[in-house]
Coordinates of C-alpha atoms in Angstrom, one line a residue:
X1 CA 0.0 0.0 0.0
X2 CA 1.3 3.4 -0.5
X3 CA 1.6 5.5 2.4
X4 CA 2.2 9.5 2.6
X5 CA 3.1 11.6 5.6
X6 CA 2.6 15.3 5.0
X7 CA 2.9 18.8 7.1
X8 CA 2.0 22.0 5.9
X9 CA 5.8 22.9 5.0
X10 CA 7.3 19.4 2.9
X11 CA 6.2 15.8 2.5
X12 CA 8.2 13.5 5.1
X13 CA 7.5 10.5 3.9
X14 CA 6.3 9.0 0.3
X15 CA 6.0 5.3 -0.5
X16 CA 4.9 1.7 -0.7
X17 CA 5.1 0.3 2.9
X18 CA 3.8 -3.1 4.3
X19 CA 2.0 -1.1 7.3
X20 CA 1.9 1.6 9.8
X21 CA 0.9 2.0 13.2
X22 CA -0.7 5.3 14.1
X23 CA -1.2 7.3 17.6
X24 CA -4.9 7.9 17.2
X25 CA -6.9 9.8 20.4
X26 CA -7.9 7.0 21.9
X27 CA -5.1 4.6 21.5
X28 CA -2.4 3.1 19.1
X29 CA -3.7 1.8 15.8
X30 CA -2.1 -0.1 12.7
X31 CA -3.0 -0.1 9.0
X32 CA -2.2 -2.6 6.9
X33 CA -2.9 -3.5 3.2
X34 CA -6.6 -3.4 2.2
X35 CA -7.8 -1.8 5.1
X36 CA -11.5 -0.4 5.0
X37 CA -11.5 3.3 4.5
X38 CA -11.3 5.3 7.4
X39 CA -10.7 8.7 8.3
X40 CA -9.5 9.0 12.0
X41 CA -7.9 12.0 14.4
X42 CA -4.2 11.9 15.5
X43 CA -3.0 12.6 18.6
X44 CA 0.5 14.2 19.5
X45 CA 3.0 10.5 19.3
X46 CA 5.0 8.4 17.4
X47 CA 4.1 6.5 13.9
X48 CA 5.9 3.4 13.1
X49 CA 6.4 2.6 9.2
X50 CA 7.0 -0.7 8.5
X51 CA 8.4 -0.4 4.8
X52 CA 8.4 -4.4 4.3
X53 CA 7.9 -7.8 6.4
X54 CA 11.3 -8.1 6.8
X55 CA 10.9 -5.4 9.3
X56 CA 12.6 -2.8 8.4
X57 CA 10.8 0.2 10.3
X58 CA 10.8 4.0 10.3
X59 CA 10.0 6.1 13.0
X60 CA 8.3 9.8 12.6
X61 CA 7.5 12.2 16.0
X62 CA 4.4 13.7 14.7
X63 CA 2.1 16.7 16.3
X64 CA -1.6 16.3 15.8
X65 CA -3.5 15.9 12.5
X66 CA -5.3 13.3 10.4
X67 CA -5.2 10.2 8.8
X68 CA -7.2 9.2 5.6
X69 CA -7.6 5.8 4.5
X70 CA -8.8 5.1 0.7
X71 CA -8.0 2.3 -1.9
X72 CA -5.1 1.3 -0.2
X73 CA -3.7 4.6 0.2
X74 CA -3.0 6.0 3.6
X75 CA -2.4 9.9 3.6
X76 CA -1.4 11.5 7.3
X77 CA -1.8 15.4 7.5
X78 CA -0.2 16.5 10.9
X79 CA 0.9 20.2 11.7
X80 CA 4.7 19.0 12.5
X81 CA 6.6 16.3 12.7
X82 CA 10.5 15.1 12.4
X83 CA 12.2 12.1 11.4
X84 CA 13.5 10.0 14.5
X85 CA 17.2 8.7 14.5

């Protein structure tokens, strides 16, 4: 599935991932291929990016914002957010 993560000022992350797991407002969350749309609020956390199932993962600090799920694309609009190390 393809999987952006955008802010207001660049596009962080574009790409075909196997998943990602999301810091919703009530909880943790994961997205996988084929998910059932969805269009969910984002709390202040960290998303995890797992780029294949050999887990290999990538990890974004992201501020609030949203998360659209359609036809196996997964778009994340937050206000900030920074790569992690």
């Amino acid at each position: 599935m393809n999987l952006e993560i955008l802010t207001p000022e660049k596009k962080l992350f574009s790409g075909e991932v196997y998943g990602v797991q999301l810091p919703g407002i009530t909880g943790k969350f994961e997205v996988l291929e084929k998910h059932a749309p969805l269009v969910s609020a984002l709390a202040s956390g960290r998303v995890k990016v797992l780029k294949d199932k050999s887990n290999h993962l990538a990890f974004y600090d992201i501020q609030s914002g949203f998360v659209e799920v359609v036809n196996n694309k997964v778009t994340v609009l937050v206000e900030g957010a920074s790569t992690v190390g």
